[in-house]
Coordinates of C-alpha atoms in Angstrom, one line a residue:
M1 CA 154.8 58.8 114.3
T2 CA 157.3 60.9 116.2
S3 CA 161.1 60.2 116.1
S4 CA 162.7 57.9 118.5
S5 CA 166.3 57.0 119.5
A6 CA 165.3 53.4 120.0
V7 CA 166.1 50.7 117.4
Y8 CA 163.3 48.3 117.1
K9 CA 164.3 44.7 116.6
I10 CA 162.2 42.7 114.0
G11 CA 162.5 39.0 114.3
T12 CA 162.5 36.7 111.3
R13 CA 163.2 33.1 110.4
S14 CA 166.6 32.6 108.7
S15 CA 165.5 31.2 105.3
N16 CA 166.2 33.4 102.3
L17 CA 162.5 33.9 101.8
A18 CA 162.0 35.0 105.4
L19 CA 165.0 37.3 105.2
F20 CA 163.6 38.9 102.0
Q21 CA 160.3 39.4 103.7
A22 CA 162.0 41.0 106.7
R23 CA 164.1 43.3 104.5
Q24 CA 161.0 44.3 102.6
T25 CA 159.3 45.2 105.8
V26 CA 162.2 47.1 107.2
A27 CA 162.4 49.1 103.9
E28 CA 158.7 49.8 104.0
F29 CA 158.8 50.9 107.6
A30 CA 161.8 53.2 106.9
R31 CA 159.9 54.8 104.1
R32 CA 156.7 55.2 106.0
F33 CA 158.1 56.0 109.5
P34 CA 161.4 57.9 108.9
G35 CA 161.5 58.8 112.6
L36 CA 161.8 55.2 113.7
A37 CA 164.8 52.8 113.3
F38 CA 164.4 49.1 112.7
E39 CA 166.8 46.2 112.3
F40 CA 166.0 42.5 111.7
V41 CA 167.2 39.6 113.8
P42 CA 167.2 36.0 112.3
L43 CA 166.0 33.1 114.5
D44 CA 165.1 29.5 113.8
S45 CA 161.9 27.9 114.8
P46 CA 161.0 24.2 115.2
G47 CA 159.9 23.9 111.6
D48 CA 163.4 25.0 110.5
R49 CA 165.2 22.4 112.7
D50 CA 162.8 19.5 112.2
R51 CA 162.9 18.6 108.5
K52 CA 161.1 15.2 108.9
T53 CA 157.7 15.9 110.4
D54 CA 154.9 16.0 107.8
L55 CA 153.6 19.5 107.9
R56 CA 150.1 18.1 107.8
Q57 CA 150.7 16.7 111.3
S58 CA 152.8 19.7 112.7
P59 CA 151.7 21.9 115.6
A60 CA 150.1 25.3 114.8
D61 CA 153.2 27.2 115.9
F62 CA 155.7 25.0 114.1
F63 CA 157.2 28.0 112.3
T64 CA 156.6 30.7 114.9
R65 CA 157.3 29.3 118.3
D66 CA 160.8 30.6 118.9
L67 CA 160.0 34.0 117.5
D68 CA 156.8 34.1 119.6
N69 CA 158.8 33.4 122.8
A70 CA 161.4 36.0 121.9
V71 CA 158.8 38.7 121.3
R72 CA 157.0 37.8 124.6
S73 CA 160.2 37.9 126.6
G74 CA 161.2 41.3 125.1
T75 CA 164.3 40.0 123.2
L76 CA 162.5 41.1 120.1
D77 CA 160.0 44.0 119.6
C78 CA 158.1 42.3 116.9
A79 CA 158.4 39.5 114.3
V80 CA 157.5 39.2 110.6
H81 CA 155.9 35.9 109.3
S82 CA 154.2 34.6 106.2
A83 CA 150.6 35.2 107.4
K84 CA 149.5 31.7 106.6
D85 CA 152.1 30.3 109.1
V86 CA 150.7 32.3 112.1
P87 CA 148.5 30.2 114.4
D88 CA 144.9 31.1 114.7
P89 CA 144.4 32.3 117.4
V90 CA 147.9 33.8 117.8
S91 CA 150.0 32.6 120.8
E92 CA 149.0 34.0 124.2
G93 CA 150.4 37.4 125.0
L94 CA 150.8 38.5 121.4
D95 CA 148.9 40.8 119.1
W96 CA 149.2 41.2 115.3
V97 CA 148.4 42.9 112.1
W98 CA 148.6 41.9 108.4
L99 CA 150.8 44.3 106.5
P100 CA 149.3 46.0 103.4
W101 CA 151.9 44.9 100.9
R102 CA 150.9 41.7 99.3
A103 CA 151.9 39.3 96.5
D104 CA 150.0 37.0 94.1
P105 CA 148.1 34.5 96.4
R106 CA 147.9 31.7 93.8
D107 CA 149.8 28.4 93.9
A108 CA 152.1 27.3 91.1
L109 CA 153.0 24.0 89.4
V110 CA 156.8 23.7 89.1
V111 CA 158.6 21.1 87.0
R112 CA 162.2 20.6 86.1
Q113 CA 163.8 23.3 84.0
G114 CA 163.5 22.9 80.3
T115 CA 160.3 20.8 80.6
S116 CA 156.6 21.6 80.9
V117 CA 153.6 20.2 82.7
A118 CA 152.6 18.5 79.4
D119 CA 155.9 16.6 79.5
L120 CA 155.1 14.9 82.9
P121 CA 155.0 11.1 82.9
K122 CA 151.6 9.4 83.3
A123 CA 152.3 8.7 86.9
P124 CA 154.4 11.6 88.1
R125 CA 156.0 11.7 91.5
I126 CA 154.6 14.7 93.2
G127 CA 156.0 16.5 96.3
V128 CA 153.3 17.9 98.5
S129 CA 153.2 19.6 101.9
S130 CA 149.5 20.2 102.7
E131 CA 146.2 18.5 102.6
R132 CA 144.9 21.2 100.2
R133 CA 147.6 20.7 97.7
A134 CA 147.4 16.9 98.0
A135 CA 143.7 17.0 97.2
Y136 CA 144.3 19.1 94.1
C137 CA 147.0 16.7 92.9
T138 CA 144.7 13.7 93.5
E139 CA 142.1 15.3 91.3
H140 CA 144.3 16.6 88.5
F141 CA 147.0 13.9 88.5
P142 CA 145.0 10.8 89.7
E143 CA 147.8 8.4 88.8
G144 CA 150.5 10.4 90.4
V145 CA 152.4 9.2 93.4
Q146 CA 152.5 11.7 96.2
R147 CA 155.3 12.0 98.7
N148 CA 155.9 14.4 101.6
L149 CA 158.2 17.2 100.7
R150 CA 160.1 19.3 103.2
G151 CA 162.7 22.1 103.1
N152 CA 162.9 25.7 102.2
I153 CA 162.1 26.9 98.7
E154 CA 165.6 26.4 97.3
E155 CA 165.9 22.9 98.9
R156 CA 162.6 21.8 97.4
L157 CA 163.7 23.0 93.9
R158 CA 167.0 21.1 94.3
Q159 CA 165.0 17.9 95.1
L160 CA 163.0 18.5 92.0
D161 CA 166.0 19.2 89.8
A162 CA 167.8 16.2 91.2
G163 CA 165.0 13.9 90.1
D164 CA 163.6 13.0 93.5
V165 CA 160.2 14.2 92.3
D166 CA 158.7 15.2 89.0
L167 CA 156.4 18.0 90.1
I168 CA 156.0 20.2 93.1
V169 CA 153.2 22.7 94.1
M170 CA 154.2 25.8 95.9
A171 CA 153.1 29.4 96.5
A172 CA 153.8 31.7 93.6
A173 CA 154.5 34.5 96.0
A174 CA 157.5 32.7 97.4
L175 CA 159.1 32.2 94.0
V176 CA 158.4 35.8 92.9
R177 CA 159.9 37.2 96.1
L178 CA 163.1 35.1 95.6
D179 CA 163.4 36.3 92.0
L180 CA 162.6 32.7 90.8
S181 CA 159.4 33.5 88.9
A182 CA 161.0 31.8 85.8
R183 CA 160.5 28.5 87.7
I184 CA 156.7 28.9 87.6
S185 CA 155.5 26.4 85.0
E186 CA 151.8 27.1 85.5
L187 CA 149.7 29.2 87.8
I188 CA 146.8 27.4 89.3
P189 CA 143.5 29.5 89.1
L190 CA 141.9 30.2 92.4
A191 CA 138.7 28.6 91.2
E192 CA 140.6 25.3 90.9
M193 CA 142.5 25.5 94.1
P194 CA 141.4 28.1 96.8
V195 CA 144.3 29.2 98.9
P196 CA 144.6 30.1 102.6
E197 CA 143.4 33.6 103.4
G198 CA 146.9 34.7 104.3
Q199 CA 148.8 33.3 101.3
G200 CA 150.9 36.1 99.8
R201 CA 150.4 38.3 102.9
L202 CA 152.8 39.2 105.7
C203 CA 151.9 39.3 109.4
L204 CA 153.6 41.4 112.0
T205 CA 153.3 40.1 115.6
F206 CA 154.1 42.1 118.7
R207 CA 153.5 42.1 122.5
A208 CA 149.9 42.6 123.4
G209 CA 149.4 46.2 124.6
D210 CA 152.7 47.5 123.3
P211 CA 151.8 51.2 122.8
T212 CA 154.3 51.8 119.9
F213 CA 153.0 49.0 117.8
L214 CA 149.3 49.7 118.7
R215 CA 149.9 53.1 117.2
L216 CA 151.8 51.6 114.2
R217 CA 149.0 49.1 113.6
A218 CA 146.4 51.9 113.5
L219 CA 148.1 53.1 110.3
F220 CA 147.4 49.8 108.6
T221 CA 143.8 49.4 109.6
T222 CA 140.6 51.2 108.6
A223 CA 137.7 52.2 110.8
V224 CA 135.1 49.5 111.4
R225 CA 131.7 50.9 110.3
F226 CA 128.7 50.0 112.6
V227 CA 125.9 50.6 110.2
G228 CA 122.2 50.9 110.9
A229 CA 120.2 49.0 108.2
G230 CA 117.0 50.7 109.1
I231 CA 113.8 48.8 109.6
G232 CA 111.4 47.2 107.2
A233 CA 112.2 47.9 103.5
A234 CA 115.7 48.4 102.2
E235 CA 114.7 51.9 101.1
N236 CA 114.7 52.9 104.8
A237 CA 118.4 52.6 104.9
T238 CA 120.3 55.9 104.8
M239 CA 122.6 57.1 102.0
A240 CA 125.5 56.8 104.4
A241 CA 124.6 53.2 105.1
V242 CA 124.5 52.4 101.4
S243 CA 127.8 54.1 100.8
A244 CA 129.5 52.1 103.6
L245 CA 128.1 48.8 102.1
Q246 CA 129.3 49.8 98.6
T247 CA 132.9 50.2 99.7
C248 CA 133.4 47.3 102.2
D249 CA 135.3 44.1 101.9
I250 CA 133.4 42.1 104.6
C251 CA 129.9 42.7 106.0
F252 CA 128.8 41.0 109.2
H253 CA 125.1 41.2 109.2
D254 CA 122.0 40.5 111.3
S255 CA 118.7 38.9 110.4
L256 CA 116.4 41.9 111.4
M257 CA 116.9 43.7 108.1
D258 CA 115.9 43.6 104.4
Q259 CA 118.3 41.2 102.8
D260 CA 118.1 43.3 99.6
L261 CA 120.6 45.6 101.2
L262 CA 123.3 43.1 100.6
D263 CA 122.9 43.8 96.9
H264 CA 124.8 47.0 97.5
L265 CA 128.0 45.0 98.4
P266 CA 130.8 44.9 95.8
S267 CA 131.0 41.6 93.9
Q268 CA 134.2 40.6 95.8
A269 CA 132.9 41.5 99.2
R270 CA 132.0 38.7 101.7
P271 CA 128.6 38.8 103.5
I272 CA 128.8 36.8 106.8
Y273 CA 125.7 36.1 108.8
V274 CA 126.0 36.6 112.6
G275 CA 122.3 37.1 113.4
K276 CA 120.6 36.7 116.7
R277 CA 117.0 36.2 117.7
A278 CA 115.5 35.6 121.1
G279 CA 116.8 32.2 122.3
A280 CA 118.6 31.5 119.0
H281 CA 122.1 32.9 118.7
Y282 CA 123.8 31.9 115.5
R283 CA 127.0 33.3 116.9
Q284 CA 128.0 34.1 120.5
Q285 CA 128.8 37.7 121.2
T286 CA 132.5 36.9 122.0
D287 CA 132.8 35.1 118.6
I288 CA 131.3 38.2 116.8
N289 CA 133.8 40.4 118.6
T290 CA 136.7 38.2 117.5
L291 CA 135.4 38.2 113.9
L292 CA 135.3 42.0 113.8
T293 CA 138.7 42.5 115.4
D294 CA 140.4 39.8 113.3
A295 CA 139.0 41.2 110.0
A296 CA 140.1 44.7 110.9
R297 CA 143.6 43.5 111.8
K298 CA 143.8 41.8 108.4
G299 CA 143.3 45.2 106.8
Y300 CA 139.8 44.6 105.5
R301 CA 137.3 47.4 105.2
V302 CA 134.6 46.1 107.7
V303 CA 130.9 46.8 108.0
R304 CA 128.9 45.5 110.9
L305 CA 125.3 45.8 109.6
K306 CA 122.7 45.8 112.3
G307 CA 118.9 46.0 112.0
G308 CA 117.4 49.3 112.9
D309 CA 119.8 51.6 114.7
P310 CA 123.0 50.0 116.0
A311 CA 122.9 52.0 119.2
V312 CA 119.4 51.0 120.2
F313 CA 119.4 47.5 121.8
G314 CA 122.1 46.5 119.3
R315 CA 124.8 45.2 121.7
L316 CA 127.0 48.0 120.3
A317 CA 128.8 48.7 123.6
E318 CA 130.4 45.2 123.7
E319 CA 131.7 45.4 120.1
L320 CA 133.0 49.0 120.5
E321 CA 134.9 47.9 123.7
A322 CA 136.5 45.0 121.8
L323 CA 137.8 47.4 119.2
G324 CA 138.9 50.0 121.8
E325 CA 141.1 47.5 123.6
L326 CA 143.0 47.1 120.4
N327 CA 143.1 50.8 119.4
I328 CA 141.0 50.0 116.2
P329 CA 139.0 53.0 115.1
Y330 CA 135.3 52.9 114.4
R331 CA 132.4 54.9 113.1
V332 CA 128.7 54.5 113.9
V333 CA 126.3 55.2 111.1
P334 CA 122.8 55.6 112.6
G335 CA 119.7 54.0 111.1
L336 CA 116.0 54.3 111.4
S337 CA 114.8 52.1 114.3
S338 CA 111.3 50.6 114.6
L339 CA 110.7 53.5 117.1
N340 CA 111.2 56.0 114.3
V341 CA 109.0 54.1 111.8
L342 CA 106.2 53.2 114.2
S343 CA 103.9 56.0 113.3
T344 CA 104.1 55.7 109.6
G345 CA 101.5 53.0 109.4
S346 CA 100.0 52.6 112.8
G347 CA 99.0 56.2 113.4
I348 CA 100.4 56.0 116.9
L349 CA 102.2 59.4 117.5
L350 CA 104.6 59.2 120.4
T351 CA 104.5 63.0 120.9
R352 CA 101.5 65.2 120.3
R353 CA 101.3 69.0 120.9
G354 CA 99.1 69.6 123.9
G355 CA 99.2 65.9 124.7
A356 CA 102.3 63.7 125.2
N357 CA 105.6 65.7 125.7
G358 CA 107.7 62.5 125.7
F359 CA 107.7 58.7 125.9
T360 CA 109.6 55.8 127.6
V361 CA 111.4 53.2 125.6
L362 CA 112.6 49.9 127.1
T363 CA 112.9 46.2 126.6
P364 CA 111.4 43.7 129.0
R365 CA 114.2 41.3 128.1
K366 CA 117.4 41.1 130.1
A367 CA 120.7 39.3 129.4
G368 CA 120.2 35.6 129.2
G369 CA 116.6 35.9 127.9
G370 CA 114.7 36.4 131.2
M371 CA 112.2 39.1 132.0
A372 CA 113.6 42.4 133.2
D373 CA 112.3 44.6 136.0
I374 CA 110.3 47.5 134.4
S375 CA 108.8 48.9 137.6
A376 CA 108.6 52.7 138.1
A377 CA 111.6 52.5 140.5
E378 CA 113.7 50.7 137.8
R379 CA 112.6 53.1 135.1
S380 CA 113.7 56.0 137.2
R381 CA 117.3 54.8 136.7
Y382 CA 117.2 55.0 132.9
P383 CA 118.8 57.9 131.1
V384 CA 116.5 60.8 130.3
V385 CA 116.9 62.7 127.0
A386 CA 115.3 66.2 126.6
Y387 CA 114.8 67.8 123.2
M388 CA 114.8 71.6 122.7
S389 CA 116.4 72.1 126.1
V390 CA 119.4 74.4 125.7
K391 CA 117.7 77.4 127.1
A392 CA 115.7 75.2 129.6
C393 CA 118.7 73.3 130.8
G394 CA 118.6 75.0 134.3
D395 CA 114.9 74.4 134.8
V396 CA 115.1 70.7 133.7
C397 CA 118.0 70.0 136.0
E398 CA 116.4 71.7 138.9
Q399 CA 113.1 69.8 138.4
L400 CA 115.0 66.5 138.3
V401 CA 116.8 67.3 141.6
K402 CA 113.5 68.2 143.2
D403 CA 112.1 64.9 141.9
G404 CA 114.8 63.0 143.9
W405 CA 117.7 62.8 141.5
S406 CA 121.1 63.4 143.1
E407 CA 122.9 66.7 142.2
S408 CA 125.9 64.6 141.3
T409 CA 124.0 62.7 138.6
P410 CA 126.0 63.0 135.3
A411 CA 124.5 65.2 132.7
A412 CA 125.6 66.3 129.2
M413 CA 124.4 68.8 126.6
V414 CA 125.3 67.4 123.1
F415 CA 125.3 70.2 120.5
G416 CA 125.1 69.7 116.7
V417 CA 124.2 66.1 116.9
G418 CA 125.2 64.1 113.8
S419 CA 127.1 67.0 112.2
G420 CA 130.8 67.6 111.8
Q421 CA 130.5 70.3 114.5
E422 CA 129.1 68.0 117.1
F423 CA 130.5 68.5 120.6
A424 CA 129.4 67.7 124.2
V425 CA 129.5 69.7 127.4
R426 CA 129.6 67.4 130.4
G427 CA 129.0 67.9 134.0
T428 CA 126.3 67.1 136.7
L429 CA 122.8 68.2 137.3
L430 CA 124.3 70.8 139.7
D431 CA 126.9 72.4 137.4
L432 CA 125.8 71.7 133.8
P433 CA 123.4 74.6 133.6
N434 CA 126.2 77.1 134.2
Q435 CA 128.5 75.4 131.7
V436 CA 125.8 75.5 129.0
A437 CA 125.1 79.1 129.7
E438 CA 128.8 79.9 129.2
T439 CA 129.0 78.0 125.9
S440 CA 128.9 80.3 122.9
T441 CA 127.0 78.5 120.1
D442 CA 123.7 78.6 118.3
L443 CA 123.8 74.9 117.5
P444 CA 120.8 72.9 118.8
G445 CA 121.4 70.6 121.7
L446 CA 120.1 67.5 123.4
L447 CA 120.2 67.2 127.2
V448 CA 121.1 63.7 128.4
T449 CA 121.0 62.9 132.2
G450 CA 122.0 59.6 133.9
A451 CA 125.1 57.5 134.2
E452 CA 125.5 57.2 130.4
A453 CA 126.0 61.0 130.1
A454 CA 129.5 60.6 131.7
R455 CA 130.8 58.2 129.1
E456 CA 133.3 59.6 126.6
P457 CA 133.6 58.1 123.1
L458 CA 136.5 55.7 122.6
R459 CA 139.1 57.6 120.8
C460 CA 141.2 55.2 118.6
G461 CA 143.3 55.3 115.6
P462 CA 146.0 57.8 114.6
L463 CA 143.6 60.8 114.8
R464 CA 141.9 59.7 118.1
G465 CA 138.7 61.6 117.5
Q466 CA 140.3 64.9 116.3
R467 CA 138.2 67.1 114.0
V468 CA 139.8 67.6 110.6
L469 CA 138.7 70.6 108.4
L470 CA 138.4 69.5 104.8
T471 CA 138.8 72.4 102.3
C472 CA 139.1 70.2 99.2
S473 CA 136.9 70.4 96.2
E474 CA 133.4 68.9 96.3
A475 CA 134.5 66.3 93.9
I476 CA 136.8 64.5 96.3
L477 CA 135.1 65.4 99.5
G478 CA 133.6 62.0 99.9
K479 CA 136.9 60.3 99.5
A480 CA 138.7 62.7 101.9
S481 CA 136.0 62.2 104.5
R482 CA 136.4 58.4 104.3
E483 CA 140.2 58.8 104.8
V484 CA 139.6 60.9 107.9
V485 CA 137.1 58.4 109.4
D486 CA 139.4 55.5 108.5
R487 CA 142.1 57.0 110.7
G488 CA 139.7 57.7 113.6
G489 CA 139.0 61.3 113.0
V490 CA 135.9 63.4 112.5
P491 CA 135.6 65.1 109.1
V492 CA 134.4 68.7 109.1
P493 CA 133.5 69.5 105.4
L494 CA 134.2 73.0 104.1
P495 CA 134.7 72.6 100.4
M496 CA 136.3 75.7 98.8
L497 CA 136.1 74.6 95.1
R498 CA 133.3 73.5 92.9
L499 CA 133.8 71.8 89.5
V500 CA 131.5 73.3 86.9
P501 CA 131.0 71.7 83.5
T502 CA 131.6 74.0 80.5
E503 CA 129.2 74.8 77.7
A504 CA 131.8 73.5 75.2
L505 CA 131.7 70.0 76.7
R506 CA 128.3 69.1 75.3
G507 CA 129.1 70.2 71.8
T508 CA 132.4 68.3 71.8
M509 CA 130.8 65.1 73.1
A510 CA 128.3 65.2 70.3
R511 CA 131.3 64.8 67.9
L512 CA 133.0 61.9 69.7
G513 CA 132.7 59.7 66.6
E514 CA 135.3 61.9 64.9
F515 CA 138.1 60.8 67.3
D516 CA 140.2 57.6 67.5
W517 CA 141.3 58.1 71.1
L518 CA 140.0 59.9 74.2
V519 CA 142.7 60.9 76.7
V520 CA 141.5 61.4 80.3
T521 CA 143.9 61.8 83.2
S522 CA 141.9 62.6 86.3
P523 CA 139.0 61.0 88.2
S524 CA 137.2 64.4 88.2
S525 CA 137.4 64.6 84.4
V526 CA 135.9 61.1 84.2
R527 CA 133.0 62.0 86.5
I528 CA 132.2 65.2 84.5
L529 CA 132.6 63.4 81.2
M530 CA 130.4 60.4 82.1
A531 CA 127.7 62.6 83.7
D532 CA 127.4 64.5 80.3
L533 CA 127.4 61.3 78.2
L534 CA 124.8 59.5 80.4
A535 CA 122.6 62.6 80.4
A536 CA 122.7 62.7 76.6
G537 CA 121.9 59.0 76.4
T538 CA 125.2 58.2 74.7
D539 CA 125.8 54.5 73.9
L540 CA 129.0 53.9 75.8
R541 CA 129.9 51.0 73.6
R542 CA 130.6 53.5 70.8
L543 CA 133.2 55.5 72.7
P544 CA 136.7 55.9 71.2
K545 CA 139.6 54.0 72.7
I546 CA 140.5 55.5 76.0
A547 CA 144.0 56.3 77.4
T548 CA 144.5 57.2 81.1
C549 CA 147.4 57.6 83.5
G550 CA 146.9 56.8 87.2
G551 CA 145.1 54.0 89.0
G552 CA 142.5 56.4 90.4
T553 CA 141.4 57.5 86.9
S554 CA 141.1 53.9 85.7
A555 CA 139.2 52.9 88.8
E556 CA 136.7 55.8 88.2
L557 CA 136.1 54.6 84.7
Q558 CA 135.6 51.1 85.9
Q559 CA 132.7 52.4 88.1
Y560 CA 130.9 52.8 84.8
G561 CA 131.9 49.4 83.4
I562 CA 134.7 50.8 81.2
T563 CA 138.2 49.5 81.2
P564 CA 140.7 51.9 79.6
D565 CA 142.6 50.6 76.5
L566 CA 145.8 52.1 77.8
C567 CA 146.9 52.7 81.4
P568 CA 150.6 52.6 82.2
D569 CA 151.3 50.5 85.3
Y570 CA 154.8 51.7 86.1
D571 CA 154.4 55.4 86.2
F572 CA 151.3 57.5 86.8
G573 CA 152.6 60.6 85.0
A574 CA 152.3 61.9 81.4
T575 CA 155.8 60.5 80.4
A576 CA 154.7 56.9 80.8
L577 CA 151.4 57.6 78.9
L578 CA 153.3 59.2 76.0
D579 CA 155.8 56.3 75.9
E580 CA 153.1 53.6 75.8
F581 CA 150.9 55.7 73.5
G582 CA 153.7 56.0 71.0
A583 CA 154.3 52.2 71.1
L584 CA 150.7 51.3 70.8
V585 CA 149.7 54.0 68.2
P586 CA 152.7 54.5 65.8
E587 CA 150.5 56.1 63.1
A588 CA 149.0 59.6 63.4
A589 CA 145.7 59.4 65.2
S590 CA 142.8 61.8 66.0
V591 CA 142.9 62.4 69.7
L592 CA 140.6 64.2 72.1
R593 CA 142.2 65.4 75.3
V594 CA 139.7 66.2 78.0
R595 CA 140.9 68.3 80.9
S596 CA 140.1 71.1 83.4
N597 CA 141.0 74.7 82.9
K598 CA 143.8 74.3 85.4
A599 CA 145.6 71.2 83.8
G600 CA 147.4 73.1 81.1
P601 CA 148.2 72.1 77.4
A602 CA 151.5 70.3 77.9
L603 CA 150.3 66.8 77.3
A604 CA 148.3 67.8 74.2
D605 CA 151.4 69.6 72.9
Q606 CA 153.6 66.6 73.4
L607 CA 151.0 64.4 71.5
R608 CA 151.0 66.9 68.7
G609 CA 154.8 66.7 68.7
A610 CA 154.4 63.0 68.0
R611 CA 152.3 64.0 64.9
H612 CA 148.9 63.1 66.3
R613 CA 145.9 65.4 65.5
V614 CA 144.9 66.7 69.0
E615 CA 141.9 68.7 70.0
E616 CA 141.5 69.8 73.6
C617 CA 138.2 70.2 75.4
I618 CA 138.0 72.1 78.6
A619 CA 135.4 69.9 80.3
Y620 CA 135.1 71.9 83.5
T621 CA 136.3 74.9 85.4
T622 CA 137.1 75.2 89.1
E623 CA 135.2 78.0 90.9
P624 CA 135.5 79.1 94.5
I625 CA 132.7 78.4 97.0
T626 CA 131.9 81.0 99.6
H627 CA 130.4 80.2 103.0
D628 CA 128.2 82.4 105.1
R629 CA 129.5 80.8 108.3
L630 CA 132.5 78.8 109.3
P631 CA 132.6 75.7 111.4
E632 CA 132.8 76.3 115.2

């Protein structure tokens, strides 16, 4: 974001926990947005003043009302809350986003200092503040006596230590943030007590439509993918569709698809059914729009999986508009529709040389389920799409005008459809032919005529539809493309480097049993290494112990079901790896260091300096890629 002379006021409640959360947010904003200035302003809310009302009977905005009013009035620019305290839906006139920094979501059992849960009396007095925690305590401490507990974190702990209660249940995140993690007696597994979705998360609220915070929020959300599931069997889904499913957190899916597609979801991803059939809508469209926008604002990677192609009778427009109003980026991943697959088994060809030069596609259904008008007069209002029409653009437009179409009818020629070079030339039946003739490109084009041809795509997110040239290596091209799409851009791939496995790699891998440790420090090395091992049929259970540095390298290994034996979590450089390796492996060990020809021998030399026997293997080299033509 660009620099500004304004100082943005962030509201917060006045408890120590809330102040910590506000300071953390201001510090993160200062680091991420050095051109903007922020300060926090403490305010109370009803829940801070009223210490008697049982939280189980309190209003939804008990801890946000005063801050909500101050943001709406302009006294504050935004406010930071514990996400679980924010009403659902948020108060009228406000918008929101969950911030990406998070803490452990689990609840904790807390007893008096110097004691343990095992020391509790048979019928402990338990302080509770929610139905969820009360239900847990009833199940696990059936003879316990529960009482309503109010106050901030420190006040609750004082009540515990004073002997008012023997046990309290509270969010572990609150204790950790206040540097009170030593007070955690036991962490409660999520399987035993599920937590509110927002526990451990922070939520930023701001005035609806505020342009600064709409832009800021776009940096914390990723593009929603509208994915075509294809039609019929799961194998009719595209590679792009499968890739989107494999990397999502939430998948909102329809019924007109092969349910086996959901097997591509990660184990932690949530599939949510929102299907519709004629006369039977499991979810109303407005509800689906809310589900999509809420999930995106919570920072989840969202897939909206639609049967067939999402842009063909898929209610895509309504869902895109809901995202566009909130400046949330999106990407449409096309899919095979029943129209594409029709001829595979039926033998019905929709076009035939010397026979049919085109076809009409429509639905006899209209909104609400009634029958639509499909008369010739009505059909004449539909958009017309002409293939192979770049050089024939003038003739086609002229014929349509002669057939009664107005010269002012919108028309567009879309070049390079589906590629990173796609662009559209827009005009009318009168002026489009001249514009196309003046366009210098040899990309193929589709001519679209009718009102829809005038519509521009919704440009959302930080990149707002800008094309981004990616010159990275082929190995990280997929990840780089996802990042561009997530920010609302259009990736234009032009990889300049290729990773080429070396001849030496195979021979070295055949001797893996000679080594105690394998040191791999880049995701690319992991991919090259694993491709060789799998091609050779290597039993991965017999690999040496593995040391890595960097979360990306560890994550790449875990794609193959392998967890590294050593991965420093406080520094992703070689220094931390050497420190922890020395502590874990005090005796001289046989080490194989796998790297590229560009990485250099420094790490291996330092391991040798620690008296380890180190062999280096250059697993791959980087070679330049030449391109006959550059993107337009």
